[in-house]
mmCIF file of C-alpha atoms and ligand atoms in Angstrom:
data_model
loop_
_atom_site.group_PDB
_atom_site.id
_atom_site.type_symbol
_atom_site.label_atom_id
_atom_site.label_comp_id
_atom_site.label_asym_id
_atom_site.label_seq_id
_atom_site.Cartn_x
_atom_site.Cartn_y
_atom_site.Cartn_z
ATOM 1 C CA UNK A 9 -17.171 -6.831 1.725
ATOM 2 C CA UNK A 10 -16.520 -7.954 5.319
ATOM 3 C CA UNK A 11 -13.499 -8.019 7.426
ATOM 4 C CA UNK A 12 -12.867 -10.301 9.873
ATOM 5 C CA UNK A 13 -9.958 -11.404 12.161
ATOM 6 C CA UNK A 14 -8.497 -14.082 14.223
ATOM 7 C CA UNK A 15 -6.353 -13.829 17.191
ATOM 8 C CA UNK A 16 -4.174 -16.081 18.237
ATOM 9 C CA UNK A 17 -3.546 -16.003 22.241
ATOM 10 C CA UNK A 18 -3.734 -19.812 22.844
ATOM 11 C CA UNK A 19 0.284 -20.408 23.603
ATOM 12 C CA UNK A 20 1.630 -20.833 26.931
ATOM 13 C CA UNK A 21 4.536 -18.425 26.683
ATOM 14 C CA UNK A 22 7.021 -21.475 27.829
ATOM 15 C CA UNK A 23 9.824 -18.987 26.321
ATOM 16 C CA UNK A 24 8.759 -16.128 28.285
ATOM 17 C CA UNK A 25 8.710 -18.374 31.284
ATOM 18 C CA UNK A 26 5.459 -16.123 33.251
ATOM 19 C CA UNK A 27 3.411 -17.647 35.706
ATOM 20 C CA UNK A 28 0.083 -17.319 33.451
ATOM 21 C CA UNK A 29 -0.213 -17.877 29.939
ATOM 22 C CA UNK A 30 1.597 -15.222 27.078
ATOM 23 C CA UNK A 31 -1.549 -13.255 26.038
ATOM 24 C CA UNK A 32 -2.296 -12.475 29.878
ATOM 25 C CA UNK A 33 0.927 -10.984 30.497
ATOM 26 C CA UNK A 34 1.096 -7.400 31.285
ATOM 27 C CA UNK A 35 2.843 -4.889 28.971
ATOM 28 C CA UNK A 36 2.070 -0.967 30.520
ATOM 29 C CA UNK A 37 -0.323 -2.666 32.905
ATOM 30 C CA UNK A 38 -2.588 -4.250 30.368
ATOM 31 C CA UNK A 39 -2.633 -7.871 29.187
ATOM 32 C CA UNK A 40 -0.851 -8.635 25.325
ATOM 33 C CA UNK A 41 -4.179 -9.914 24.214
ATOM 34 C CA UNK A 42 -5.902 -6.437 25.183
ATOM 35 C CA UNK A 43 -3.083 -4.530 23.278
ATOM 36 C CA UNK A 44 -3.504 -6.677 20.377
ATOM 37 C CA UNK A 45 -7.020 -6.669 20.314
ATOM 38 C CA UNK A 46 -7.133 -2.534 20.171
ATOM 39 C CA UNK A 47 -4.615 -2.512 18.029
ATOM 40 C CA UNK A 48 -7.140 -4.382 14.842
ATOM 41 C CA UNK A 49 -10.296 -2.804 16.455
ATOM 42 C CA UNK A 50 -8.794 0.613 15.622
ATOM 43 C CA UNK A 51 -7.314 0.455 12.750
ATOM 44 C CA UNK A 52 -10.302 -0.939 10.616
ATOM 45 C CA UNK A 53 -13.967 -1.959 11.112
ATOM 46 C CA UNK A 54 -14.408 -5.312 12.051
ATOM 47 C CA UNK A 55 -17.437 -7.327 11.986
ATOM 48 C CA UNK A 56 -16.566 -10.257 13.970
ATOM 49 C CA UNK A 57 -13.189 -10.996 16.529
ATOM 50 C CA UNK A 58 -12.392 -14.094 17.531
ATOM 51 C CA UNK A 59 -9.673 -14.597 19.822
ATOM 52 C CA UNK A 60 -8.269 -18.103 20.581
ATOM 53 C CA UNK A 61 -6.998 -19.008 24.352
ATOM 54 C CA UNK A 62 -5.786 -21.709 26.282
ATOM 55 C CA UNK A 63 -8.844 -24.518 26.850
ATOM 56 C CA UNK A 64 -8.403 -23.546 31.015
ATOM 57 C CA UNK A 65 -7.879 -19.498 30.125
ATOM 58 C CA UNK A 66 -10.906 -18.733 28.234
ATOM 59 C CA UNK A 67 -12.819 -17.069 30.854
ATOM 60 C CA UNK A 68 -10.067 -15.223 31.609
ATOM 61 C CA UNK A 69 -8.864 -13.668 28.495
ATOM 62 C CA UNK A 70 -12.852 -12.827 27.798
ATOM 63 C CA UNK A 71 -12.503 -11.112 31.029
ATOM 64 C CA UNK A 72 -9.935 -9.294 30.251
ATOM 65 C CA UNK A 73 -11.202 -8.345 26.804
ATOM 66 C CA UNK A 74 -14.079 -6.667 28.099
ATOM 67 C CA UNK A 75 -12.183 -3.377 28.424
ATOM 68 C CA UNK A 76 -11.596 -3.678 24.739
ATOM 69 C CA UNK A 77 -15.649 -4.801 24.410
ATOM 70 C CA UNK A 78 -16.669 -1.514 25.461
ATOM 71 C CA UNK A 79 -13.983 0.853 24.522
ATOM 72 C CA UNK A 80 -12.829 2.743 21.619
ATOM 73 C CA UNK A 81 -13.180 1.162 18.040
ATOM 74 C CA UNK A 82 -12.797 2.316 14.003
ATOM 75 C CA UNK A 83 -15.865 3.810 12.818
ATOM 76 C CA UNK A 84 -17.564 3.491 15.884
ATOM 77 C CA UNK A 85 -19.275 -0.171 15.218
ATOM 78 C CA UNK A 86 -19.851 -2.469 17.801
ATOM 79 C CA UNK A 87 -18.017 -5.785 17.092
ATOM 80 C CA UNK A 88 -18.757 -9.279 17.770
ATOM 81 C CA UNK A 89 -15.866 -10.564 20.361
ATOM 82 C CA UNK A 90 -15.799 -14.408 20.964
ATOM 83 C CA UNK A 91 -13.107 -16.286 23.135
ATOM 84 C CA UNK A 92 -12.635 -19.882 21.878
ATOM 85 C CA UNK A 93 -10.174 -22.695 23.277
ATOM 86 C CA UNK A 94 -7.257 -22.757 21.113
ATOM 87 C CA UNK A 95 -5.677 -26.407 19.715
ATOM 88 C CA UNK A 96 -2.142 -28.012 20.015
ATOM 89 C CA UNK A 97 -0.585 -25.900 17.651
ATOM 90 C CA UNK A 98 -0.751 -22.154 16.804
ATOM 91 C CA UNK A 99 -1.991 -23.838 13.135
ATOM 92 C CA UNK A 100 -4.464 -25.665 15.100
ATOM 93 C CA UNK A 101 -5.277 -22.473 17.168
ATOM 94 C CA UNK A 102 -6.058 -20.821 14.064
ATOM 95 C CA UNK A 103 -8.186 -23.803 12.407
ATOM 96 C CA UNK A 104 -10.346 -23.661 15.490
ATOM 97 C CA UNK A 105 -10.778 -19.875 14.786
ATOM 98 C CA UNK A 106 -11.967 -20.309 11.374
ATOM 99 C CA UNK A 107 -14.287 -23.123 12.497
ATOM 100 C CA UNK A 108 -15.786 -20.721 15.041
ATOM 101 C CA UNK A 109 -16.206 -18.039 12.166
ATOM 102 C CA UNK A 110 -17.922 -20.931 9.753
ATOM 103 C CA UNK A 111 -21.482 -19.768 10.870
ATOM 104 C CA UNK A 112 -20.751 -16.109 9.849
ATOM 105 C CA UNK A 113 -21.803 -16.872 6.578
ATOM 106 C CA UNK A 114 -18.836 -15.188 5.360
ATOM 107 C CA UNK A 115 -18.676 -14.456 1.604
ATOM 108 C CA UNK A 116 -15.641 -16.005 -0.315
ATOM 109 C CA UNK A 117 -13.870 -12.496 -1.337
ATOM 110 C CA UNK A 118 -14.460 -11.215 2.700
ATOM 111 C CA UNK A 119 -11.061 -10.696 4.024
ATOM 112 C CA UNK A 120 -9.659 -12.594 7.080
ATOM 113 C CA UNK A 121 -6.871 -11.033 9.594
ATOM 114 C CA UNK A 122 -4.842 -13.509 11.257
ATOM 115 C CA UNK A 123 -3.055 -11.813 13.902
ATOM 116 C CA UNK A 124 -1.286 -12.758 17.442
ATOM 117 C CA UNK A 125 -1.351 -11.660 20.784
ATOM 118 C CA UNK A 126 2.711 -11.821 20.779
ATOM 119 C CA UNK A 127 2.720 -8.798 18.302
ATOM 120 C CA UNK A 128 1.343 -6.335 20.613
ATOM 121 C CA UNK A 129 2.109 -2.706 19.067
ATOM 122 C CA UNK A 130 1.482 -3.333 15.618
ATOM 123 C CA UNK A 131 0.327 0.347 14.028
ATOM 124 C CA UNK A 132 -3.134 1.037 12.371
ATOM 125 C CA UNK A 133 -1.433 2.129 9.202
ATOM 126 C CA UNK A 134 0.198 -1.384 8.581
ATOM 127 C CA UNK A 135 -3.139 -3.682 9.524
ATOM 128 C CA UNK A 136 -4.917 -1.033 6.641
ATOM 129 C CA UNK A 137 -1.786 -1.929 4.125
ATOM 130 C CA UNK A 138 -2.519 -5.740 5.020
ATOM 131 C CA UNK A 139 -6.204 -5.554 4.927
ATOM 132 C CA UNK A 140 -5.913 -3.418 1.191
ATOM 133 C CA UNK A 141 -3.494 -6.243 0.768
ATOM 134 C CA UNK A 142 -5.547 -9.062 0.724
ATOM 135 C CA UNK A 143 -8.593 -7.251 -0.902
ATOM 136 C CA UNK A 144 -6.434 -6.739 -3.840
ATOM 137 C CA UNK A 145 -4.122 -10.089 -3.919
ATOM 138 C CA UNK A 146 -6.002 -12.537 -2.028
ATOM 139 C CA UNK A 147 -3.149 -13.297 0.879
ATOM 140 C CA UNK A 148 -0.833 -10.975 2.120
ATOM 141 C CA UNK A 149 2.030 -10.502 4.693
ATOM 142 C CA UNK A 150 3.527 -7.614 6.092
ATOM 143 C CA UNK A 151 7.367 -7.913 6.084
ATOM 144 C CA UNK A 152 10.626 -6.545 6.260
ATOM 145 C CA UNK A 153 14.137 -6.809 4.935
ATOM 146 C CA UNK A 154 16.473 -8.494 6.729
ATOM 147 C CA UNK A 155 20.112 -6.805 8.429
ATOM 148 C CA UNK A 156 21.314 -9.538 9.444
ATOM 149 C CA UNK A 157 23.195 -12.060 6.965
ATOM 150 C CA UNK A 158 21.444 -15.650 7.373
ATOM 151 C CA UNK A 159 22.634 -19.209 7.002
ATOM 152 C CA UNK A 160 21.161 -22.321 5.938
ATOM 153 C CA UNK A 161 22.716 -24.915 8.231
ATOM 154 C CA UNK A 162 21.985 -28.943 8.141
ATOM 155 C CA UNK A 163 21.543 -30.818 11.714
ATOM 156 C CA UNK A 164 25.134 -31.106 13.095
ATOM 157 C CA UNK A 165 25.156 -27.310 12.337
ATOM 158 C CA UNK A 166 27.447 -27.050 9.310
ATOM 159 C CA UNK A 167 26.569 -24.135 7.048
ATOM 160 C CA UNK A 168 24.828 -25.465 3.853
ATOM 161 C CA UNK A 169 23.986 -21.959 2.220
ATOM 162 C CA UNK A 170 23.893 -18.552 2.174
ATOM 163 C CA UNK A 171 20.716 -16.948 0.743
ATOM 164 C CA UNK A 172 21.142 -13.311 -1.122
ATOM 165 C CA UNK A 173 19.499 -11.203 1.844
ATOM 166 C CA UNK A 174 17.948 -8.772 -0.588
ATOM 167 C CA UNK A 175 15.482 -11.723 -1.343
ATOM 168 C CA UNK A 176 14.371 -11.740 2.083
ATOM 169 C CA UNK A 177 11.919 -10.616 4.153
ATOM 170 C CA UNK A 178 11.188 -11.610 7.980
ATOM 171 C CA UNK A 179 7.329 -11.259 7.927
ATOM 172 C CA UNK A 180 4.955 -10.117 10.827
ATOM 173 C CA UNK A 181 1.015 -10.656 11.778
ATOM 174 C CA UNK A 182 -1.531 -9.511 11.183
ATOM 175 C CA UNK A 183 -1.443 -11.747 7.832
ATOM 176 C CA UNK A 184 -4.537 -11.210 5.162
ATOM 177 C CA UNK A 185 -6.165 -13.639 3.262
ATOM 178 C CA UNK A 186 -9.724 -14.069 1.794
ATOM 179 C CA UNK A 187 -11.948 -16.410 2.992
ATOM 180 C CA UNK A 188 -11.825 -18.618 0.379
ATOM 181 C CA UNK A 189 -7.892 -18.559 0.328
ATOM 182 C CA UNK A 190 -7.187 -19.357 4.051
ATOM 183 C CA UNK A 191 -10.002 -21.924 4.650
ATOM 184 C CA UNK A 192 -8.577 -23.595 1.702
ATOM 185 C CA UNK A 193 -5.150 -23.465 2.730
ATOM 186 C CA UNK A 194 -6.426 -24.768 6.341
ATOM 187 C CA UNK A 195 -8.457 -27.696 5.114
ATOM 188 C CA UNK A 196 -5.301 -28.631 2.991
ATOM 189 C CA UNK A 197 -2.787 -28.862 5.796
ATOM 190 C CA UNK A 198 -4.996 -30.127 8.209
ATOM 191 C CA UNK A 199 -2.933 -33.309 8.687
ATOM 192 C CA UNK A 200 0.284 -31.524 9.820
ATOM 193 C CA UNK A 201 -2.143 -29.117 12.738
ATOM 194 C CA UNK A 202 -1.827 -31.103 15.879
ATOM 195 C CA UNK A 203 2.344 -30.858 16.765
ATOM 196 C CA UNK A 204 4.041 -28.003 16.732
ATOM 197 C CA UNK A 205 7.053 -29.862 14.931
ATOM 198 C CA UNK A 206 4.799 -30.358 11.789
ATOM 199 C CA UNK A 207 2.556 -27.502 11.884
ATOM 200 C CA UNK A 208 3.026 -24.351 9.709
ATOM 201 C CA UNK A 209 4.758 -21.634 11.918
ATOM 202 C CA UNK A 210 2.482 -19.430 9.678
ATOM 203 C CA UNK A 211 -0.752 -19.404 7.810
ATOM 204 C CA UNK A 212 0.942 -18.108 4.709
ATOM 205 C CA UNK A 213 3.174 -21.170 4.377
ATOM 206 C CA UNK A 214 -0.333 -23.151 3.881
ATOM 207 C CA UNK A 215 -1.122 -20.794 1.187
ATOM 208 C CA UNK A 216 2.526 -21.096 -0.540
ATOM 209 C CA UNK A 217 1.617 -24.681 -0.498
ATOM 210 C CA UNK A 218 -0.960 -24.292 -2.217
ATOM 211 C CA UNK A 219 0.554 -22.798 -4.740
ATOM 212 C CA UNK A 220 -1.055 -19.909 -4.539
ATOM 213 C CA UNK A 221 0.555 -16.371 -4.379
ATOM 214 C CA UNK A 222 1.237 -14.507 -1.584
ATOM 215 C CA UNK A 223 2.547 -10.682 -1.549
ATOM 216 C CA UNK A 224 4.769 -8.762 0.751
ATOM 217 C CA UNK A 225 3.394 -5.121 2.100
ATOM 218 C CA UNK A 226 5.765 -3.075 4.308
ATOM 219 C CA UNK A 227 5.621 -4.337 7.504
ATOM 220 C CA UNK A 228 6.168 -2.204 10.868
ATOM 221 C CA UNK A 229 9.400 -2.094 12.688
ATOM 222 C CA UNK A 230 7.825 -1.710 16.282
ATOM 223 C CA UNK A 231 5.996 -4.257 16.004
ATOM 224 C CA UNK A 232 8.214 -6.541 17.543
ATOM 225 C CA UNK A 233 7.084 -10.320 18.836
ATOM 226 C CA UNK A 234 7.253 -10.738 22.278
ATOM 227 C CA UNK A 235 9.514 -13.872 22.897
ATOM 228 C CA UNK A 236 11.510 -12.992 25.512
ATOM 229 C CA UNK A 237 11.822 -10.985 28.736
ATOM 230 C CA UNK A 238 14.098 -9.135 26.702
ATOM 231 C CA UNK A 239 11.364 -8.782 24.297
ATOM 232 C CA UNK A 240 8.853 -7.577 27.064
ATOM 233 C CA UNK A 241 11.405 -4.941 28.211
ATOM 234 C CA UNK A 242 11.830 -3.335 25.083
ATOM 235 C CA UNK A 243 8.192 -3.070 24.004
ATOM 236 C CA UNK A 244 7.767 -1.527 27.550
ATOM 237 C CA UNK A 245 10.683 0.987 26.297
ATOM 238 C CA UNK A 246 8.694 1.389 22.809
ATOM 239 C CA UNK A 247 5.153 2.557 24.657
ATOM 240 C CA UNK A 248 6.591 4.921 26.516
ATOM 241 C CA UNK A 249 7.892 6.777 23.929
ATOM 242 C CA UNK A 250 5.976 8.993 21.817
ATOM 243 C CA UNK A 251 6.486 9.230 17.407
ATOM 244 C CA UNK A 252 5.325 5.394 16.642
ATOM 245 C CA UNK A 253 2.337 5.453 14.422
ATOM 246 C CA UNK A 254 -0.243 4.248 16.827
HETATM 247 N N1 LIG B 313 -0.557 -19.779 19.839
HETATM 248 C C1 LIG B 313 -1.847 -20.315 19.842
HETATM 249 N N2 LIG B 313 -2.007 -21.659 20.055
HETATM 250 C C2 LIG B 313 -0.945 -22.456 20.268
HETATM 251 C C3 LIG B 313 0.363 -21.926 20.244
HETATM 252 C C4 LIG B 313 0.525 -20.569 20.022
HETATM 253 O O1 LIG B 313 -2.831 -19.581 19.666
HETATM 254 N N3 LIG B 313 -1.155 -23.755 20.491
HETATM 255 C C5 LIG B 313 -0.408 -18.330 19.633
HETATM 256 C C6 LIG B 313 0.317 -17.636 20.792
HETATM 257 O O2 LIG B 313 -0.615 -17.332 21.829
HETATM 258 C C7 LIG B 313 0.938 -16.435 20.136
HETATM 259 C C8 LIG B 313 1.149 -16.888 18.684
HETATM 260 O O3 LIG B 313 0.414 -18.097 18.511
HETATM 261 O O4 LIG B 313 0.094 -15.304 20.145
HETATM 262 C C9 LIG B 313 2.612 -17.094 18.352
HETATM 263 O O5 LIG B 313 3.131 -18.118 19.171
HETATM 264 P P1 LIG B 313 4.415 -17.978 20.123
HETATM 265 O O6 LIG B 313 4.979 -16.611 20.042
HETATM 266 O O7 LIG B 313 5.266 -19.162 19.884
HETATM 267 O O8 LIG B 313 3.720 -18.048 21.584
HETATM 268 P P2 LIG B 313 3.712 -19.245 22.620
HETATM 269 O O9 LIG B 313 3.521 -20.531 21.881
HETATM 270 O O10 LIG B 313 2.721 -18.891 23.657
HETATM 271 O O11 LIG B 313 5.177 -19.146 23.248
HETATM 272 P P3 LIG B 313 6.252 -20.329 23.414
HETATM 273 O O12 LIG B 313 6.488 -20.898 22.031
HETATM 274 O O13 LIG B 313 7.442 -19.655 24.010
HETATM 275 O O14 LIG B 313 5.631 -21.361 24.339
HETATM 276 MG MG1 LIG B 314 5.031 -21.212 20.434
#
């Protein structure tokens, strides 16, 4: 059985508010993308990588992928690294990702990593529990419980409900899925891919609507998304530190 992986570094990082698209911002002097990219390479053997960028970036996140191209990676097998132009959405990002892996010939049961270049220090041992994950259950996210209390609110921002917080989970990337899971759950929500007001804000949510299952495995508490400045800062803090399970 294969593994594969998409990821996602086609956004413009409007929140973050750089001068250069998200994935080609620096965290400890390398770009997210790079970061991201080690981060699946070493955690599990990959046969194939595709990374999604902004149609006018593309050279420039395969340039700066090339460090990751020749360095370090999990078992010591050369993987297949392609840069593609990403789409509207991240959904459509994603779609064009699995279009680009279509001539891989990839096996229905082969499992498919979803990931994004806005989760930058995600540890080896939680892409393993996704990739396990998704071998075992067919699509899989990594998640974890919620502190805070969260409200349901309606458009004039009235509170409409309070869901139990021990029934939720805020979930993470990489997600798994088989092959035949996600490409399903793609072709089925095609229709809602090219805003960002309809698309799915994940590729699990296509699944759900499916009707399929998807399970939880722990996710990883340093492996926050870069959003923010803020955000940016405290990864920076997080790096230089030594104890996370990188
Ligand atoms: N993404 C993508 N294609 C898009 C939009 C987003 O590949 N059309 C990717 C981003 O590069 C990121 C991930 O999806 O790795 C999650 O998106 P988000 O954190 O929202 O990043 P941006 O869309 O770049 O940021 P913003 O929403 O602030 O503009
Ligand atoms: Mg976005």
């Amino acid at each position: 059985m294969r593994t594969v992986a998409i990821l996602t570094a086609a956004g413009s990082g409007s929140r973050l508010g750089s001068d250069r698209p998200k994935a080609l911002v620096e965290l400890a002097g390398e770009p997210l993308v790079v970061h991201a990219a080690r981060a699946l390479l070493c955690a599990v053997a990959l046969d194939r990588l595709v990374v999604t960028a902004p149609a006018a970036s593309v050279e420039d996140v395969a340039g700066a992928l090339a460090t990751v191209r020749s360095g370090p990676v999990h078992g010591g097998v050369r993987c297949e690294v392609d840069v593609v132009p990403g789409g509207p959405s991240r959904q459509a990002s994603v779609a064009a990702g699995l279009a680009s892996l279509g001539d891989a010939g990839l096996a229905a049961d082969d499992v498919v990593l979803v990931h994004d270049a806005a989760r930058p220090l995600v540890g080896h041992a939680t892409v393993r529990r996704v990739v396990d994950g998704a071998r075992r259950h067919g699509a899989v996210v990594p998640g974890l419980a919620v502190a805070d209390t969260v409200k349901v609110v309606d458009e004039d921002g009235r509170v409409t409900g309070t869901p139990d917080r021990r029934t939720l989970r805020a979930v993470q990337t990489p997600q798994g899925f088989t092959w035949a899971v996600l490409s399903r759950a793609h072709e089925a929500g095609r229709h809602r891919a090219d805003d960002e007001a309809t698309a799915a804000t994940d590729d699990a949510g296509l699944v759900e609507d499916l009707g399929l299952p998807v399970h939880v495995v722990v996710g990883d508490a340093h492996a926050l998304k870069i959003t923010t400045t803020a955000d940016l800062e405290l990864a920076e803090r997080l790096l230089s530190r030594a104890g996370t399970d990188r």
